[in-house]
């Protein structure tokens, strides 16, 4: 499809009706919607699909983010979190440090520990396994969602073994599921500009397929609002949908809004209308991924509330202290209380439902 070709309103309406009915739309149809559908109509269709799947439930989780190191051998152009070894602000936590941070939470009913970090070549696999075991002992009621596909690939390369062996070891030590980070945008030409040191999109997909085959569910992400265009976004979504058709292992899709501060990329970041358009199109196109997250830490509370009316059904969690997006200038709070999460969801006109990492409701 030519992105400049005018599309008649009847054409977009027919595609929206098709998506509303549960019939799969094609990548070309998704691109037509992205470029030509009125935003109100696009969001209304996504809301209908969301209500059919989840009603007015908006999920949230009592979670804690653990960023165990910001030392990283990659130099992603959009990242303001990573540091080189010995640089000012470089930090790596010991396992004891991590346990102490969690212990400081007292008897808080934490349900999810979210663990991601940089690629620190001085940390052996045993550090990761000891970390998982220690977290499981400290927070036995919490599921551990840890280590992106980029981290799994790094451990496999350093160890000289397959990703399967790394995932098997991590799972045996207590890993419940993988987060979706590191996907960025799959276009090879864009990755050369954004993150040339990072694994390819193809390898990211392969690692998630391996995890799915082992019974490890995963999330998926897309970083948007930088130098990509709608064709790049639709191609990314299409790759995720194709893999989900094969494995069924993706639990949630998270569109991550690029944060423009303190990094070398120099892009502006998405405006609110683009956020809503990405959310709505994601809900209509990803018909086989059950959940769509409005990640308030990168969107801001008000935009995340709006996203609940544009297809999203998950509001993420308490977080306690988000560091990665805030290093790049995110102006949202670094954490929310459970009461604050519920209040934000109710104020948006939705019904808060507390969940586990794998979206089992907590009654």
Tab-separated table of C-alpha atoms in Angstrom:
chain	number	residue	atom	x	y	z
A	1	UNK	CA	0.000	0.000	0.000
A	2	UNK	CA	1.165	3.529	-0.810
A	3	UNK	CA	1.102	5.565	2.392
A	4	UNK	CA	0.002	8.651	0.424
A	5	UNK	CA	-2.965	6.975	-1.274
A	6	UNK	CA	-6.220	8.559	-0.040
A	7	UNK	CA	-8.559	6.081	1.629
A	8	UNK	CA	-12.314	6.505	1.497
A	9	UNK	CA	-14.072	6.649	4.861
A	10	UNK	CA	-16.248	3.679	3.907
A	11	UNK	CA	-13.091	1.571	3.546
A	12	UNK	CA	-11.849	2.326	7.071
A	13	UNK	CA	-15.333	1.776	8.488
A	14	UNK	CA	-15.521	-1.635	6.835
A	15	UNK	CA	-12.139	-2.645	8.271
A	16	UNK	CA	-13.166	-1.462	11.738
A	17	UNK	CA	-16.393	-3.465	11.510
A	18	UNK	CA	-14.361	-6.491	10.468
A	19	UNK	CA	-12.070	-6.153	13.474
A	20	UNK	CA	-15.021	-5.538	15.789
A	21	UNK	CA	-16.637	-8.759	14.653
A	22	UNK	CA	-13.580	-10.799	15.615
A	23	UNK	CA	-12.389	-11.355	12.054
A	24	UNK	CA	-8.626	-10.962	11.660
A	25	UNK	CA	-7.429	-7.878	9.811
A	26	UNK	CA	-4.403	-8.019	7.537
A	27	UNK	CA	-1.230	-5.944	7.893
A	28	UNK	CA	-2.302	-3.850	4.890
A	29	UNK	CA	-5.667	-3.200	6.544
A	30	UNK	CA	-3.927	-2.309	9.795
A	31	UNK	CA	-1.803	0.229	7.930
A	32	UNK	CA	-4.915	1.736	6.353
A	33	UNK	CA	-6.424	2.161	9.820
A	34	UNK	CA	-3.216	3.619	11.207
A	35	UNK	CA	-2.968	6.230	8.483
A	36	UNK	CA	-6.583	7.011	7.692
A	37	UNK	CA	-9.091	5.959	10.359
A	38	UNK	CA	-10.514	8.836	12.450
A	39	UNK	CA	-9.048	8.516	15.930
A	40	UNK	CA	-12.455	8.462	17.620
A	41	UNK	CA	-13.651	5.609	15.391
A	42	UNK	CA	-10.415	3.674	15.860
A	43	UNK	CA	-10.558	3.977	19.654
A	44	UNK	CA	-14.266	3.140	19.728
A	45	UNK	CA	-13.653	-0.105	17.834
A	46	UNK	CA	-10.743	-0.993	20.110
A	47	UNK	CA	-12.904	-0.284	23.157
A	48	UNK	CA	-15.597	-2.607	21.820
A	49	UNK	CA	-13.027	-5.389	21.412
A	50	UNK	CA	-11.613	-4.690	24.870
A	51	UNK	CA	-15.074	-4.768	26.487
A	52	UNK	CA	-15.921	-8.018	24.719
A	53	UNK	CA	-12.734	-9.606	26.103
A	54	UNK	CA	-12.486	-8.105	29.573
A	55	UNK	CA	-15.565	-6.032	30.290
A	56	UNK	CA	-14.601	-2.994	32.339
A	57	UNK	CA	-11.944	-4.887	34.303
A	58	UNK	CA	-8.635	-3.032	34.495
A	59	UNK	CA	-5.890	-5.190	35.951
A	60	UNK	CA	-3.156	-4.067	38.307
A	61	UNK	CA	-0.472	-5.792	40.346
A	62	UNK	CA	1.443	-5.117	43.551
A	63	UNK	CA	4.919	-5.318	42.084
A	64	UNK	CA	8.453	-4.192	42.767
A	65	UNK	CA	11.066	-3.413	40.104
A	66	UNK	CA	14.610	-4.603	40.762
A	67	UNK	CA	17.282	-3.079	38.489
A	68	UNK	CA	20.318	-4.961	39.732
A	69	UNK	CA	22.902	-3.251	37.515
A	70	UNK	CA	23.044	-0.352	35.107
A	71	UNK	CA	26.472	-1.386	33.790
A	72	UNK	CA	25.951	-2.436	30.170
A	73	UNK	CA	28.168	-3.311	27.221
A	74	UNK	CA	25.454	-2.176	24.803
A	75	UNK	CA	25.133	1.497	23.952
A	76	UNK	CA	21.535	1.833	22.771
A	77	UNK	CA	21.034	5.335	21.411
A	78	UNK	CA	17.673	5.761	23.143
A	79	UNK	CA	18.861	4.614	26.589
A	80	UNK	CA	19.679	6.986	29.445
A	81	UNK	CA	19.890	4.230	32.074
A	82	UNK	CA	23.037	2.331	31.131
A	83	UNK	CA	26.559	3.183	32.315
A	84	UNK	CA	30.001	1.956	31.405
A	85	UNK	CA	32.059	0.256	34.090
A	86	UNK	CA	33.607	2.807	36.435
A	87	UNK	CA	31.493	5.708	35.181
A	88	UNK	CA	29.853	8.076	37.631
A	89	UNK	CA	26.577	6.561	38.753
A	90	UNK	CA	27.453	3.006	37.730
A	91	UNK	CA	26.017	0.528	40.206
A	92	UNK	CA	25.715	-3.221	40.652
A	93	UNK	CA	23.805	-4.711	43.562
A	94	UNK	CA	24.908	-7.813	45.401
A	95	UNK	CA	22.320	-10.511	46.012
A	96	UNK	CA	22.349	-9.432	49.666
A	97	UNK	CA	21.590	-5.851	48.587
A	98	UNK	CA	18.592	-7.050	46.561
A	99	UNK	CA	17.258	-9.109	49.452
A	100	UNK	CA	17.675	-6.139	51.787
A	101	UNK	CA	15.704	-3.891	49.426
A	102	UNK	CA	12.877	-6.428	49.324
A	103	UNK	CA	13.010	-7.013	53.082
A	104	UNK	CA	12.548	-3.272	53.573
A	105	UNK	CA	9.073	-3.688	52.084
A	106	UNK	CA	8.069	-5.504	55.278
A	107	UNK	CA	4.927	-7.618	55.018
A	108	UNK	CA	3.592	-5.833	51.932
A	109	UNK	CA	1.563	-8.305	49.817
A	110	UNK	CA	3.928	-8.211	46.828
A	111	UNK	CA	2.720	-10.423	43.964
A	112	UNK	CA	5.343	-9.748	41.301
A	113	UNK	CA	9.076	-9.082	41.312
A	114	UNK	CA	10.157	-7.549	37.992
A	115	UNK	CA	13.913	-7.940	37.464
A	116	UNK	CA	15.897	-6.438	34.578
A	117	UNK	CA	19.382	-4.970	34.281
A	118	UNK	CA	22.209	-4.091	31.969
A	119	UNK	CA	24.591	-6.553	30.334
A	120	UNK	CA	27.374	-6.575	32.908
A	121	UNK	CA	30.049	-9.038	31.714
A	122	UNK	CA	31.400	-9.429	35.247
A	123	UNK	CA	28.204	-11.094	36.490
A	124	UNK	CA	28.272	-14.882	35.949
A	125	UNK	CA	25.224	-17.083	35.502
A	126	UNK	CA	25.554	-18.178	39.132
A	127	UNK	CA	24.814	-14.608	40.243
A	128	UNK	CA	21.488	-14.702	38.391
A	129	UNK	CA	20.583	-18.111	39.790
A	130	UNK	CA	21.495	-17.083	43.339
A	131	UNK	CA	19.421	-13.928	42.880
A	132	UNK	CA	16.344	-15.883	41.804
A	133	UNK	CA	16.628	-18.321	44.693
A	134	UNK	CA	17.138	-15.520	47.210
A	135	UNK	CA	14.164	-13.529	45.901
A	136	UNK	CA	11.974	-16.636	46.038
A	137	UNK	CA	12.961	-17.214	49.677
A	138	UNK	CA	12.378	-13.589	50.639
A	139	UNK	CA	9.061	-13.199	48.771
A	140	UNK	CA	7.530	-16.678	48.509
A	141	UNK	CA	4.095	-15.337	47.509
A	142	UNK	CA	5.462	-13.357	44.560
A	143	UNK	CA	6.031	-14.578	41.032
A	144	UNK	CA	9.357	-13.605	39.492
A	145	UNK	CA	9.248	-11.996	36.041
A	146	UNK	CA	12.867	-11.512	35.128
A	147	UNK	CA	15.531	-11.044	32.450
A	148	UNK	CA	14.767	-9.908	28.923
A	149	UNK	CA	15.652	-11.953	25.859
A	150	UNK	CA	18.661	-9.638	25.489
A	151	UNK	CA	19.921	-10.721	28.906
A	152	UNK	CA	19.250	-14.394	28.138
A	153	UNK	CA	21.240	-14.104	24.890
A	154	UNK	CA	24.080	-12.354	26.741
A	155	UNK	CA	24.268	-15.136	29.341
A	156	UNK	CA	24.216	-17.795	26.629
A	157	UNK	CA	27.009	-16.089	24.681
A	158	UNK	CA	29.196	-15.538	27.744
A	159	UNK	CA	28.626	-19.100	28.934
A	160	UNK	CA	29.001	-20.619	25.480
A	161	UNK	CA	25.751	-22.570	25.730
A	162	UNK	CA	22.318	-22.426	24.117
A	163	UNK	CA	19.535	-20.103	25.190
A	164	UNK	CA	17.530	-23.223	26.065
A	165	UNK	CA	20.143	-24.206	28.669
A	166	UNK	CA	20.105	-20.717	30.175
A	167	UNK	CA	16.313	-20.612	30.337
A	168	UNK	CA	16.165	-24.102	31.841
A	169	UNK	CA	18.602	-23.098	34.593
A	170	UNK	CA	16.712	-19.875	35.305
A	171	UNK	CA	13.384	-21.680	35.406
A	172	UNK	CA	14.740	-24.293	37.818
A	173	UNK	CA	15.926	-21.462	40.081
A	174	UNK	CA	12.463	-19.890	40.277
A	175	UNK	CA	11.849	-17.858	37.111
A	176	UNK	CA	8.109	-17.616	36.371
A	177	UNK	CA	8.057	-15.635	33.130
A	178	UNK	CA	10.084	-13.300	30.905
A	179	UNK	CA	9.364	-9.587	30.526
A	180	UNK	CA	9.080	-8.215	27.020
A	181	UNK	CA	11.938	-5.731	26.966
A	182	UNK	CA	14.611	-5.528	24.291
A	183	UNK	CA	12.244	-5.886	21.336
A	184	UNK	CA	12.415	-2.141	20.557
A	185	UNK	CA	11.356	-2.238	16.877
A	186	UNK	CA	12.252	-5.274	14.776
A	187	UNK	CA	13.258	-3.488	11.556
A	188	UNK	CA	16.933	-4.433	10.906
A	189	UNK	CA	17.733	-1.061	9.350
A	190	UNK	CA	16.278	0.817	12.312
A	191	UNK	CA	18.082	-1.405	14.824
A	192	UNK	CA	21.350	-0.420	13.157
A	193	UNK	CA	20.546	3.183	14.037
A	194	UNK	CA	18.929	2.568	17.423
A	195	UNK	CA	20.839	-0.284	19.012
A	196	UNK	CA	23.470	-1.822	16.697
A	197	UNK	CA	25.104	-3.787	19.534
A	198	UNK	CA	21.839	-5.414	20.593
A	199	UNK	CA	20.632	-8.832	19.409
A	200	UNK	CA	18.537	-8.892	16.244
A	201	UNK	CA	14.769	-8.884	16.277
A	202	UNK	CA	14.888	-12.381	14.824
A	203	UNK	CA	16.933	-13.653	17.770
A	204	UNK	CA	14.599	-11.896	20.213
A	205	UNK	CA	11.657	-13.753	18.678
A	206	UNK	CA	13.540	-17.063	18.699
A	207	UNK	CA	14.340	-16.758	22.427
A	208	UNK	CA	10.712	-16.047	23.233
A	209	UNK	CA	9.654	-19.029	21.112
A	210	UNK	CA	12.102	-21.186	23.075
A	211	UNK	CA	10.692	-19.919	26.368
A	212	UNK	CA	7.145	-20.624	25.223
A	213	UNK	CA	8.102	-24.161	24.282
A	214	UNK	CA	9.408	-24.691	27.835
A	215	UNK	CA	6.206	-23.504	29.448
A	216	UNK	CA	7.557	-20.038	30.308
A	217	UNK	CA	5.045	-17.334	29.353
A	218	UNK	CA	6.420	-13.989	28.232
A	219	UNK	CA	5.384	-10.443	27.525
A	220	UNK	CA	6.124	-8.486	24.353
A	221	UNK	CA	6.934	-4.831	23.779
A	222	UNK	CA	7.444	-2.244	21.062
A	223	UNK	CA	9.307	1.033	21.554
A	224	UNK	CA	7.534	3.719	19.532
A	225	UNK	CA	7.633	7.443	18.974
A	226	UNK	CA	11.262	7.821	17.860
A	227	UNK	CA	12.470	7.321	14.256
A	228	UNK	CA	10.098	4.545	13.192
A	229	UNK	CA	7.029	4.969	10.984
A	230	UNK	CA	3.679	3.229	10.801
A	231	UNK	CA	4.941	0.594	8.367
A	232	UNK	CA	7.663	-0.326	10.880
A	233	UNK	CA	5.104	-0.527	13.687
A	234	UNK	CA	2.710	-2.736	11.742
A	235	UNK	CA	5.536	-5.047	10.661
A	236	UNK	CA	6.590	-5.377	14.317
A	237	UNK	CA	3.043	-6.201	15.425
A	238	UNK	CA	2.731	-8.691	12.579
A	239	UNK	CA	5.879	-10.560	13.675
A	240	UNK	CA	4.493	-10.836	17.202
A	241	UNK	CA	1.118	-12.058	15.964
A	242	UNK	CA	2.745	-14.649	13.723
A	243	UNK	CA	4.801	-16.061	16.606
A	244	UNK	CA	1.782	-16.082	18.886
A	245	UNK	CA	-0.094	-18.134	16.292
A	246	UNK	CA	2.657	-20.752	16.598
A	247	UNK	CA	3.260	-20.761	20.358
A	248	UNK	CA	0.455	-19.018	22.238
A	249	UNK	CA	3.011	-17.947	24.829
A	250	UNK	CA	2.637	-14.149	24.876
A	251	UNK	CA	0.530	-12.969	27.810
A	252	UNK	CA	0.575	-9.213	27.355
A	253	UNK	CA	1.695	-6.623	24.802
A	254	UNK	CA	3.184	-3.367	26.091
A	255	UNK	CA	3.652	-0.385	23.746
A	256	UNK	CA	6.517	1.576	25.316
A	257	UNK	CA	6.523	5.306	24.624
A	258	UNK	CA	10.030	6.554	23.829
A	259	UNK	CA	11.300	9.016	26.447
A	260	UNK	CA	13.358	11.773	24.801
A	261	UNK	CA	15.509	13.010	27.674
A	262	UNK	CA	19.197	12.411	28.388
A	263	UNK	CA	19.983	10.195	25.403
A	264	UNK	CA	21.762	10.506	22.086
A	265	UNK	CA	18.857	9.801	19.743
A	266	UNK	CA	17.359	13.273	19.714
A	267	UNK	CA	13.818	12.233	18.734
A	268	UNK	CA	10.828	14.041	20.215
A	269	UNK	CA	8.744	11.155	21.556
A	270	UNK	CA	5.080	10.445	20.767
A	271	UNK	CA	2.249	12.850	21.465
A	272	UNK	CA	-0.935	11.726	23.192
A	273	UNK	CA	-2.846	11.173	19.971
A	274	UNK	CA	-0.141	8.845	18.657
A	275	UNK	CA	-0.192	6.903	21.939
A	276	UNK	CA	-3.930	6.335	21.641
A	277	UNK	CA	-3.666	5.387	17.971
A	278	UNK	CA	-0.914	2.830	18.728
A	279	UNK	CA	-2.952	1.401	21.615
A	280	UNK	CA	-6.130	1.066	19.598
A	281	UNK	CA	-4.454	-0.457	16.566
A	282	UNK	CA	-2.565	-2.912	18.792
A	283	UNK	CA	-5.821	-4.114	20.358
A	284	UNK	CA	-7.493	-4.572	16.985
A	285	UNK	CA	-4.533	-6.237	15.267
A	286	UNK	CA	-3.182	-8.482	18.056
A	287	UNK	CA	-6.280	-10.634	18.211
A	288	UNK	CA	-4.362	-13.555	19.745
A	289	UNK	CA	-2.569	-11.759	22.613
A	290	UNK	CA	-5.011	-11.492	25.505
A	291	UNK	CA	-3.803	-8.401	27.349
A	292	UNK	CA	-2.696	-4.890	26.416
A	293	UNK	CA	-0.870	-2.742	28.960
A	294	UNK	CA	-1.170	0.992	29.512
A	295	UNK	CA	2.212	1.383	31.195
A	296	UNK	CA	1.564	4.467	33.294
A	297	UNK	CA	5.236	4.903	34.220
A	298	UNK	CA	6.074	5.875	30.621
A	299	UNK	CA	2.708	7.224	29.480
A	300	UNK	CA	1.842	9.283	32.536
A	301	UNK	CA	-1.273	8.648	34.614
A	302	UNK	CA	-3.738	10.678	32.540
A	303	UNK	CA	-2.687	9.223	29.204
A	304	UNK	CA	-2.739	5.708	30.664
A	305	UNK	CA	-6.277	6.339	31.896
A	306	UNK	CA	-7.286	7.385	28.383
A	307	UNK	CA	-5.610	4.269	26.987
A	308	UNK	CA	-8.025	2.134	29.028
A	309	UNK	CA	-10.709	3.515	26.688
A	310	UNK	CA	-8.580	2.791	23.600
A	311	UNK	CA	-8.183	-0.962	24.059
A	312	UNK	CA	-5.842	-1.387	27.047
A	313	UNK	CA	-6.970	-3.565	29.957
A	314	UNK	CA	-3.898	-3.528	32.229
A	315	UNK	CA	-2.574	-0.574	34.259
A	316	UNK	CA	0.607	-2.327	35.456
A	317	UNK	CA	1.463	-1.927	39.118
A	318	UNK	CA	2.903	-0.176	42.123
A	319	UNK	CA	6.482	-0.510	40.743
A	320	UNK	CA	7.873	1.210	43.901
A	321	UNK	CA	10.731	2.834	41.970
A	322	UNK	CA	10.919	2.889	38.179
A	323	UNK	CA	14.416	3.872	37.040
A	324	UNK	CA	14.797	3.184	33.310
A	325	UNK	CA	12.157	5.502	31.892
A	326	UNK	CA	12.832	8.145	34.521
A	327	UNK	CA	16.523	8.231	33.594
A	328	UNK	CA	15.292	9.400	30.187
A	329	UNK	CA	13.081	12.095	31.653
A	330	UNK	CA	9.718	10.418	32.304
A	331	UNK	CA	7.704	12.835	34.459
A	332	UNK	CA	5.293	10.299	35.940
A	333	UNK	CA	5.596	9.241	39.587
A	334	UNK	CA	8.279	6.618	40.241
A	335	UNK	CA	5.752	4.437	42.033
A	336	UNK	CA	2.136	4.261	43.164
A	337	UNK	CA	0.393	2.799	46.186
A	338	UNK	CA	-2.253	0.129	45.757
A	339	UNK	CA	-4.845	2.712	46.770
A	340	UNK	CA	-3.440	5.127	44.191
A	341	UNK	CA	-3.644	2.508	41.455
A	342	UNK	CA	-7.231	1.634	42.304
A	343	UNK	CA	-8.165	5.311	42.512
A	344	UNK	CA	-6.687	6.012	39.064
A	345	UNK	CA	-8.561	3.084	37.531
A	346	UNK	CA	-11.883	3.999	39.174
A	347	UNK	CA	-11.444	7.645	38.152
A	348	UNK	CA	-11.048	6.420	34.568
A	349	UNK	CA	-14.419	4.675	34.790
A	350	UNK	CA	-13.058	1.140	34.935
A	351	UNK	CA	-13.154	-1.609	37.577
A	352	UNK	CA	-9.834	-2.442	39.314
A	353	UNK	CA	-8.922	-6.136	39.473
A	354	UNK	CA	-5.751	-7.152	41.289
A	355	UNK	CA	-3.811	-9.888	39.480
A	356	UNK	CA	-0.802	-12.167	39.578
A	357	UNK	CA	2.070	-11.787	37.046
A	358	UNK	CA	0.295	-14.217	34.710
A	359	UNK	CA	-3.033	-12.376	35.021
A	360	UNK	CA	-4.826	-14.664	37.431
A	361	UNK	CA	-7.291	-12.467	39.369
A	362	UNK	CA	-6.753	-12.196	43.119
A	363	UNK	CA	-10.123	-12.297	44.781
